Amino acid sequence: MKDSSSRRRVISPRRDPIQLAFKYLSLRDRTAAQLTRYLQRQRVPKKIVREAVARCIELGYLNDRSFAFRWAESRVQRRPMAKPALEAELLAKGFDEPLVAETLARLYGRDTERRFAGEIIRQQQKGGRAVSPARLASLLRQRGFGEEVIAEAIGMEHRDDGDAHGE
Protein backbone atom coordinates (compact mmCIF):
# COMPACT_ATOMS: atom_id res chain seq x y z
CA MET A 1 0.00 0.00 0.00
CA LYS A 2 1.26 3.47 -0.91
CA ASP A 3 1.80 5.97 1.84
CA SER A 4 -0.44 9.06 1.92
CA SER A 5 2.37 11.49 0.98
CA SER A 6 2.90 9.85 -2.43
CA ARG A 7 -0.83 10.00 -3.17
CA ARG A 8 -0.94 13.74 -2.51
CA ARG A 9 1.74 14.50 -5.10
CA VAL A 10 -0.04 12.69 -7.92
CA ILE A 11 -2.70 14.80 -9.61
CA SER A 12 -5.45 12.76 -11.16
CA PRO A 13 -6.46 13.63 -14.74
CA ARG A 14 -9.72 14.92 -13.31
CA ARG A 15 -7.79 17.37 -11.08
CA ASP A 16 -5.04 18.31 -13.55
CA PRO A 17 -4.96 22.14 -13.41
CA ILE A 18 -4.53 22.54 -17.16
CA GLN A 19 -7.44 20.21 -17.85
CA LEU A 20 -9.55 22.07 -15.26
CA ALA A 21 -8.63 25.36 -16.95
CA PHE A 22 -9.48 24.06 -20.43
CA LYS A 23 -12.83 22.74 -19.24
CA TYR A 24 -13.65 26.06 -17.54
CA LEU A 25 -12.61 28.07 -20.61
CA SER A 26 -14.55 25.80 -22.98
CA LEU A 27 -17.85 27.00 -21.53
CA ARG A 28 -17.34 30.67 -22.55
CA ASP A 29 -14.74 33.42 -22.65
CA ARG A 30 -13.22 34.27 -19.29
CA THR A 31 -10.71 36.73 -17.92
CA ALA A 32 -7.38 35.68 -16.45
CA ALA A 33 -8.73 36.85 -13.07
CA GLN A 34 -11.81 34.63 -13.42
CA LEU A 35 -9.69 31.61 -14.32
CA THR A 36 -7.34 32.31 -11.41
CA ARG A 37 -10.26 32.49 -8.94
CA TYR A 38 -11.76 29.30 -10.36
CA LEU A 39 -8.53 27.33 -10.01
CA GLN A 40 -8.01 28.67 -6.49
CA ARG A 41 -11.52 27.49 -5.57
CA GLN A 42 -10.47 24.06 -6.87
CA ARG A 43 -7.62 24.20 -4.30
CA VAL A 44 -4.88 24.33 -6.90
CA PRO A 45 -1.67 25.73 -5.34
CA LYS A 46 -0.94 29.38 -6.23
CA LYS A 47 2.28 28.63 -8.12
CA ILE A 48 0.52 26.04 -10.28
CA VAL A 49 -2.41 28.43 -10.84
CA ARG A 50 0.03 31.05 -12.20
CA GLU A 51 1.64 28.43 -14.44
CA ALA A 52 -1.73 27.18 -15.72
CA VAL A 53 -2.96 30.71 -16.47
CA ALA A 54 0.33 31.52 -18.25
CA ARG A 55 0.05 28.32 -20.30
CA CYS A 56 -3.54 29.14 -21.33
CA ILE A 57 -2.41 32.61 -22.43
CA GLU A 58 0.54 31.13 -24.32
CA LEU A 59 -1.74 28.68 -26.15
CA GLY A 60 -4.23 31.43 -27.03
CA TYR A 61 -7.08 30.06 -24.92
CA LEU A 62 -7.05 33.13 -22.70
CA ASN A 63 -6.74 36.69 -24.02
CA ASP A 64 -8.15 39.45 -21.82
CA ARG A 65 -7.51 42.16 -24.45
CA SER A 66 -9.55 40.53 -27.23
CA PHE A 67 -12.21 39.29 -24.81
CA ALA A 68 -12.68 42.77 -23.34
CA PHE A 69 -13.13 44.33 -26.76
CA ARG A 70 -15.47 41.60 -28.08
CA TRP A 71 -17.56 41.72 -24.92
CA ALA A 72 -17.77 45.55 -24.90
CA GLU A 73 -18.58 45.75 -28.59
CA SER A 74 -21.33 43.17 -28.24
CA ARG A 75 -22.68 44.90 -25.14
CA VAL A 76 -23.10 48.30 -26.80
CA GLN A 77 -24.64 46.71 -29.88
CA ARG A 78 -27.30 45.08 -27.69
CA ARG A 79 -27.70 48.07 -25.38
CA PRO A 80 -26.09 51.34 -26.47
CA MET A 81 -24.68 53.27 -23.52
CA ALA A 82 -22.32 56.03 -22.58
CA LYS A 83 -18.63 55.45 -22.07
CA PRO A 84 -18.75 55.77 -18.23
CA ALA A 85 -21.53 53.19 -17.99
CA LEU A 86 -19.62 50.68 -20.10
CA GLU A 87 -16.46 51.44 -18.13
CA ALA A 88 -18.26 50.50 -14.90
CA GLU A 89 -19.50 47.24 -16.43
CA LEU A 90 -16.03 46.29 -17.69
CA LEU A 91 -14.47 46.99 -14.30
CA ALA A 92 -17.21 44.97 -12.57
CA LYS A 93 -16.50 42.10 -14.97
CA GLY A 94 -12.94 41.98 -13.63
CA PHE A 95 -10.89 43.69 -16.32
CA ASP A 96 -8.08 45.88 -15.00
CA GLU A 97 -8.16 49.67 -15.42
CA PRO A 98 -5.48 49.99 -18.14
CA LEU A 99 -7.22 47.35 -20.27
CA VAL A 100 -10.61 49.03 -19.73
CA ALA A 101 -9.14 52.37 -20.81
CA GLU A 102 -7.62 50.78 -23.92
CA THR A 103 -10.89 49.02 -24.79
CA LEU A 104 -12.94 52.19 -24.40
CA ALA A 105 -10.47 54.16 -26.53
CA ARG A 106 -10.76 51.56 -29.31
CA LEU A 107 -14.55 51.35 -29.10
CA TYR A 108 -15.54 54.97 -28.62
CA GLY A 109 -14.54 57.32 -31.39
CA ARG A 110 -15.15 61.04 -31.24
CA ASP A 111 -18.87 60.86 -32.06
CA THR A 112 -19.71 57.39 -30.79
CA GLU A 113 -21.58 58.52 -27.66
CA ARG A 114 -23.71 60.91 -29.72
CA ARG A 115 -24.45 58.13 -32.22
CA PHE A 116 -25.40 55.71 -29.42
CA ALA A 117 -27.64 58.34 -27.82
CA GLY A 118 -29.31 58.90 -31.19
CA GLU A 119 -29.86 55.13 -31.59
CA ILE A 120 -31.55 54.97 -28.18
CA ILE A 121 -33.82 57.88 -29.09
CA ARG A 122 -34.73 56.28 -32.44
CA GLN A 123 -35.51 52.99 -30.68
CA GLN A 124 -37.85 54.81 -28.30
CA GLN A 125 -39.59 56.61 -31.18
CA LYS A 126 -39.96 53.44 -33.25
CA GLY A 127 -43.32 53.10 -34.90
CA GLY A 128 -43.93 56.84 -34.78
CA ARG A 129 -44.75 56.92 -31.08
CA ALA A 130 -44.18 60.23 -29.39
CA VAL A 131 -41.77 60.26 -26.47
CA SER A 132 -41.29 63.42 -24.47
CA PRO A 133 -37.86 65.03 -24.39
CA ALA A 134 -37.94 64.71 -20.58
CA ARG A 135 -38.47 60.94 -20.84
CA LEU A 136 -35.70 60.64 -23.42
CA ALA A 137 -33.33 62.68 -21.25
CA SER A 138 -34.14 60.49 -18.25
CA LEU A 139 -33.47 57.32 -20.22
CA LEU A 140 -30.17 58.67 -21.55
CA ARG A 141 -29.09 59.67 -18.02
CA GLN A 142 -29.85 56.12 -16.85
CA ARG A 143 -27.50 54.84 -19.56
CA GLY A 144 -24.73 57.14 -18.34
CA PHE A 145 -24.78 59.93 -20.92
CA GLY A 146 -23.69 63.43 -19.92
CA GLU A 147 -25.94 66.47 -20.17
CA GLU A 148 -24.11 67.88 -23.19
CA VAL A 149 -24.57 64.69 -25.21
CA ILE A 150 -28.20 64.41 -24.07
CA ALA A 151 -29.04 67.98 -25.10
CA GLU A 152 -27.32 67.57 -28.45
CA ALA A 153 -28.96 64.19 -29.21
CA ILE A 154 -32.45 65.36 -28.25
CA GLY A 155 -31.95 68.63 -30.13
CA MET A 156 -30.81 66.79 -33.27
CA GLU A 157 -33.77 64.44 -33.16
CA HIS A 158 -36.22 67.33 -32.89
CA ARG A 159 -34.48 69.25 -35.71
CA ASP A 160 -34.60 66.14 -37.88
CA ASP A 161 -38.14 65.31 -36.82
CA GLY A 162 -39.09 64.00 -40.25
CA ASP A 163 -36.08 61.70 -40.41
CA ALA A 164 -36.51 60.49 -36.83
CA HIS A 165 -40.01 59.22 -37.59
CA GLY A 166 -39.19 57.66 -40.95
CA GLU A 167 -41.01 60.28 -43.03
mmCIF file of N, CA, C and O in Angstrom, residues 67-116:
data_model
loop_
_atom_site.group_PDB
_atom_site.id
_atom_site.type_symbol
_atom_site.label_atom_id
_atom_site.label_comp_id
_atom_site.label_asym_id
_atom_site.label_seq_id
_atom_site.Cartn_x
_atom_site.Cartn_y
_atom_site.Cartn_z
ATOM 1 N N PHE A 67 -10.930 39.564 -25.480
ATOM 2 C CA PHE A 67 -12.206 39.288 -24.809
ATOM 3 C C PHE A 67 -12.877 40.582 -24.378
ATOM 4 O O PHE A 67 -14.071 40.783 -24.596
ATOM 5 N N ALA A 68 -12.115 41.493 -23.798
ATOM 6 C CA ALA A 68 -12.684 42.767 -23.339
ATOM 7 C C ALA A 68 -13.302 43.528 -24.507
ATOM 8 O O ALA A 68 -14.426 44.042 -24.403
ATOM 9 N N PHE A 69 -12.598 43.588 -25.624
ATOM 10 C CA PHE A 69 -13.130 44.335 -26.763
ATOM 11 C C PHE A 69 -14.361 43.646 -27.341
ATOM 12 O O PHE A 69 -15.371 44.304 -27.618
ATOM 13 N N ARG A 70 -14.299 42.329 -27.538
ATOM 14 C CA ARG A 70 -15.470 41.604 -28.079
ATOM 15 C C ARG A 70 -16.678 41.769 -27.172
ATOM 16 O O ARG A 70 -17.794 41.991 -27.628
ATOM 17 N N TRP A 71 -16.457 41.624 -25.867
ATOM 18 C CA TRP A 71 -17.562 41.724 -24.921
ATOM 19 C C TRP A 71 -18.153 43.132 -24.937
ATOM 20 O O TRP A 71 -19.372 43.305 -24.987
ATOM 21 N N ALA A 72 -17.295 44.158 -24.912
ATOM 22 C CA ALA A 72 -17.766 45.547 -24.897
ATOM 23 C C ALA A 72 -18.493 45.890 -26.192
ATOM 24 O O ALA A 72 -19.560 46.529 -26.167
ATOM 25 N N GLU A 73 -17.944 45.473 -27.299
ATOM 26 C CA GLU A 73 -18.578 45.750 -28.594
ATOM 27 C C GLU A 73 -19.958 45.102 -28.672
ATOM 28 O O GLU A 73 -20.937 45.735 -29.086
ATOM 29 N N SER A 74 -20.044 43.870 -28.247
ATOM 30 C CA SER A 74 -21.328 43.168 -28.240
ATOM 31 C C SER A 74 -22.321 43.843 -27.291
ATOM 32 O O SER A 74 -23.505 43.982 -27.600
ATOM 33 N N ARG A 75 -21.827 44.260 -26.156
ATOM 34 C CA ARG A 75 -22.680 44.897 -25.136
ATOM 35 C C ARG A 75 -23.314 46.181 -25.662
ATOM 36 O O ARG A 75 -24.501 46.400 -25.493
ATOM 37 N N VAL A 76 -22.527 47.044 -26.309
ATOM 38 C CA VAL A 76 -23.096 48.303 -26.795
ATOM 39 C C VAL A 76 -23.946 48.102 -28.043
ATOM 40 O O VAL A 76 -24.806 48.931 -28.336
ATOM 41 N N GLN A 77 -23.747 47.009 -28.754
ATOM 42 C CA GLN A 77 -24.641 46.710 -29.881
ATOM 43 C C GLN A 77 -26.012 46.299 -29.365
ATOM 44 O O GLN A 77 -27.028 46.676 -29.928
ATOM 45 N N ARG A 78 -26.023 45.511 -28.283
ATOM 46 C CA ARG A 78 -27.300 45.085 -27.690
ATOM 47 C C ARG A 78 -27.974 46.214 -26.927
ATOM 48 O O ARG A 78 -29.196 46.313 -26.919
ATOM 49 N N ARG A 79 -27.161 47.013 -26.238
ATOM 50 C CA ARG A 79 -27.695 48.068 -25.381
ATOM 51 C C ARG A 79 -26.759 49.267 -25.428
ATOM 52 O O ARG A 79 -25.838 49.362 -24.609
ATOM 53 N N PRO A 80 -26.969 50.172 -26.390
ATOM 54 C CA PRO A 80 -26.087 51.343 -26.472
ATOM 55 C C PRO A 80 -26.043 52.099 -25.143
ATOM 56 O O PRO A 80 -27.063 52.219 -24.451
ATOM 57 N N MET A 81 -24.856 52.562 -24.791
ATOM 58 C CA MET A 81 -24.677 53.268 -23.523
ATOM 59 C C MET A 81 -23.496 54.203 -23.609
ATOM 60 O O MET A 81 -22.673 54.101 -24.514
ATOM 61 N N ALA A 82 -23.414 55.082 -22.648
ATOM 62 C CA ALA A 82 -22.316 56.032 -22.582
ATOM 63 C C ALA A 82 -21.037 55.331 -22.119
ATOM 64 O O ALA A 82 -21.071 54.276 -21.481
ATOM 65 N N LYS A 83 -19.950 55.970 -22.416
ATOM 66 C CA LYS A 83 -18.630 55.449 -22.066
ATOM 67 C C LYS A 83 -18.477 55.159 -20.568
ATOM 68 O O LYS A 83 -18.003 54.075 -20.200
ATOM 69 N N PRO A 84 -18.906 56.069 -19.661
ATOM 70 C CA PRO A 84 -18.747 55.771 -18.229
ATOM 71 C C PRO A 84 -19.554 54.546 -17.770
ATOM 72 O O PRO A 84 -19.109 53.795 -16.908
ATOM 73 N N ALA A 85 -20.720 54.348 -18.368
ATOM 74 C CA ALA A 85 -21.535 53.194 -17.992
ATOM 75 C C ALA A 85 -20.857 51.888 -18.420
ATOM 76 O O ALA A 85 -20.811 50.917 -17.658
ATOM 77 N N LEU A 86 -20.314 51.879 -19.630
ATOM 78 C CA LEU A 86 -19.615 50.684 -20.096
ATOM 79 C C LEU A 86 -18.334 50.463 -19.300
ATOM 80 O O LEU A 86 -17.984 49.328 -18.975
ATOM 81 N N GLU A 87 -17.665 51.541 -18.949
ATOM 82 C CA GLU A 87 -16.459 51.439 -18.130
ATOM 83 C C GLU A 87 -16.774 50.727 -16.806
ATOM 84 O O GLU A 87 -16.055 49.815 -16.384
ATOM 85 N N ALA A 88 -17.862 51.118 -16.172
ATOM 86 C CA ALA A 88 -18.261 50.496 -14.901
ATOM 87 C C ALA A 88 -18.547 49.005 -15.090
ATOM 88 O O ALA A 88 -18.161 48.182 -14.246
ATOM 89 N N GLU A 89 -19.201 48.655 -16.193
ATOM 90 C CA GLU A 89 -19.501 47.244 -16.434
ATOM 91 C C GLU A 89 -18.227 46.433 -16.683
ATOM 92 O O GLU A 89 -18.108 45.306 -16.196
ATOM 93 N N LEU A 90 -17.291 46.994 -17.436
ATOM 94 C CA LEU A 90 -16.033 46.287 -17.691
ATOM 95 C C LEU A 90 -15.238 46.087 -16.403
ATOM 96 O O LEU A 90 -14.677 45.007 -16.173
ATOM 97 N N LEU A 91 -15.190 47.107 -15.582
ATOM 98 C CA LEU A 91 -14.474 46.986 -14.302
ATOM 99 C C LEU A 91 -15.148 45.946 -13.406
ATOM 100 O O LEU A 91 -14.471 45.135 -12.766
ATOM 101 N N ALA A 92 -16.478 45.951 -13.387
ATOM 102 C CA ALA A 92 -17.213 44.974 -12.574
ATOM 103 C C ALA A 92 -16.989 43.551 -13.086
ATOM 104 O O ALA A 92 -17.020 42.594 -12.317
ATOM 105 N N LYS A 93 -16.740 43.419 -14.376
ATOM 106 C CA LYS A 93 -16.503 42.102 -14.968
ATOM 107 C C LYS A 93 -15.121 41.564 -14.607
ATOM 108 O O LYS A 93 -14.851 40.387 -14.772
ATOM 109 N N GLY A 94 -14.242 42.443 -14.091
ATOM 110 C CA GLY A 94 -12.945 41.976 -13.626
ATOM 111 C C GLY A 94 -11.770 42.398 -14.489
ATOM 112 O O GLY A 94 -10.644 41.963 -14.245
ATOM 113 N N PHE A 95 -12.008 43.215 -15.504
ATOM 114 C CA PHE A 95 -10.893 43.693 -16.323
ATOM 115 C C PHE A 95 -10.161 44.782 -15.559
ATOM 116 O O PHE A 95 -10.776 45.571 -14.850
ATOM 117 N N ASP A 96 -8.840 44.851 -15.724
ATOM 118 C CA ASP A 96 -8.079 45.877 -15.001
ATOM 119 C C ASP A 96 -8.223 47.239 -15.689
ATOM 120 O O ASP A 96 -8.593 47.324 -16.863
ATOM 121 N N GLU A 97 -7.925 48.297 -14.935
ATOM 122 C CA GLU A 97 -8.155 49.667 -15.417
ATOM 123 C C GLU A 97 -7.426 50.001 -16.713
ATOM 124 O O GLU A 97 -8.030 50.598 -17.611
ATOM 125 N N PRO A 98 -6.132 49.662 -16.865
ATOM 126 C CA PRO A 98 -5.481 49.991 -18.137
ATOM 127 C C PRO A 98 -6.143 49.307 -19.344
ATOM 128 O O PRO A 98 -6.291 49.910 -20.405
ATOM 129 N N LEU A 99 -6.560 48.061 -19.178
ATOM 130 C CA LEU A 99 -7.223 47.347 -20.270
ATOM 131 C C LEU A 99 -8.584 47.968 -20.568
ATOM 132 O O LEU A 99 -8.983 48.093 -21.727
ATOM 133 N N VAL A 100 -9.313 48.366 -19.538
ATOM 134 C CA VAL A 100 -10.607 49.027 -19.731
ATOM 135 C C VAL A 100 -10.407 50.329 -20.502
ATOM 136 O O VAL A 100 -11.129 50.613 -21.468
ATOM 137 N N ALA A 101 -9.421 51.106 -20.119
ATOM 138 C CA ALA A 101 -9.145 52.374 -20.810
ATOM 139 C C ALA A 101 -8.799 52.121 -22.282
ATOM 140 O O ALA A 101 -9.293 52.828 -23.173
ATOM 141 N N GLU A 102 -7.989 51.125 -22.543
ATOM 142 C CA GLU A 102 -7.621 50.783 -23.920
ATOM 143 C C GLU A 102 -8.852 50.340 -24.722
ATOM 144 O O GLU A 102 -9.043 50.757 -25.870
ATOM 145 N N THR A 103 -9.682 49.513 -24.126
ATOM 146 C CA THR A 103 -10.887 49.020 -24.793
ATOM 147 C C THR A 103 -11.836 50.169 -25.128
ATOM 148 O O THR A 103 -12.356 50.250 -26.246
ATOM 149 N N LEU A 104 -12.042 51.051 -24.167
ATOM 150 C CA LEU A 104 -12.938 52.189 -24.396
ATOM 151 C C LEU A 104 -12.388 53.112 -25.483
ATOM 152 O O LEU A 104 -13.156 53.619 -26.313
ATOM 153 N N ALA A 105 -11.082 53.310 -25.501
ATOM 154 C CA ALA A 105 -10.470 54.159 -26.527
ATOM 155 C C ALA A 105 -10.667 53.550 -27.915
ATOM 156 O O ALA A 105 -10.937 54.272 -28.878
ATOM 157 N N ARG A 106 -10.547 52.243 -28.015
ATOM 158 C CA ARG A 106 -10.763 51.563 -29.307
ATOM 159 C C ARG A 106 -12.215 51.621 -29.734
ATOM 160 O O ARG A 106 -12.518 51.771 -30.912
ATOM 161 N N LEU A 107 -13.125 51.474 -28.784
ATOM 162 C CA LEU A 107 -14.545 51.350 -29.100
ATOM 163 C C LEU A 107 -15.232 52.689 -29.332
ATOM 164 O O LEU A 107 -16.081 52.811 -30.207
ATOM 165 N N TYR A 108 -14.858 53.685 -28.548
ATOM 166 C CA TYR A 108 -15.541 54.971 -28.623
ATOM 167 C C TYR A 108 -14.706 55.972 -29.401
ATOM 168 O O TYR A 108 -13.713 56.484 -28.906
ATOM 169 N N GLY A 109 -15.156 56.254 -30.604
ATOM 170 C CA GLY A 109 -14.544 57.322 -31.386
ATOM 171 C C GLY A 109 -15.108 58.658 -30.918
ATOM 172 O O GLY A 109 -15.860 58.739 -29.945
ATOM 173 N N ARG A 110 -14.755 59.685 -31.635
ATOM 174 C CA ARG A 110 -15.146 61.042 -31.244
ATOM 175 C C ARG A 110 -16.666 61.199 -31.120
ATOM 176 O O ARG A 110 -17.157 61.824 -30.204
ATOM 177 N N ASP A 111 -17.421 60.643 -32.051
ATOM 178 C CA ASP A 111 -18.866 60.863 -32.063
ATOM 179 C C ASP A 111 -19.671 59.635 -31.638
ATOM 180 O O ASP A 111 -20.885 59.618 -31.792
ATOM 181 N N THR A 112 -19.023 58.635 -31.113
ATOM 182 C CA THR A 112 -19.708 57.388 -30.788
ATOM 183 C C THR A 112 -20.805 57.577 -29.755
ATOM 184 O O THR A 112 -21.907 57.055 -29.919
ATOM 185 N N GLU A 113 -20.546 58.330 -28.683
ATOM 186 C CA GLU A 113 -21.576 58.518 -27.656
ATOM 187 C C GLU A 113 -22.798 59.212 -28.246
ATOM 188 O O GLU A 113 -23.922 58.844 -27.942
ATOM 189 N N ARG A 114 -22.583 60.210 -29.090
ATOM 190 C CA ARG A 114 -23.714 60.911 -29.718
ATOM 191 C C ARG A 114 -24.499 59.959 -30.613
ATOM 192 O O ARG A 114 -25.717 59.987 -30.636
ATOM 193 N N ARG A 115 -23.784 59.108 -31.346
ATOM 194 C CA ARG A 115 -24.452 58.126 -32.215
ATOM 195 C C ARG A 115 -25.264 57.135 -31.385
ATOM 196 O O ARG A 115 -26.406 56.832 -31.704
ATOM 197 N N PHE A 116 -24.678 56.639 -30.287
ATOM 198 C CA PHE A 116 -25.402 55.712 -29.419
ATOM 199 C C PHE A 116 -26.636 56.375 -28.818
ATOM 200 O O PHE A 116 -27.708 55.768 -28.736
#
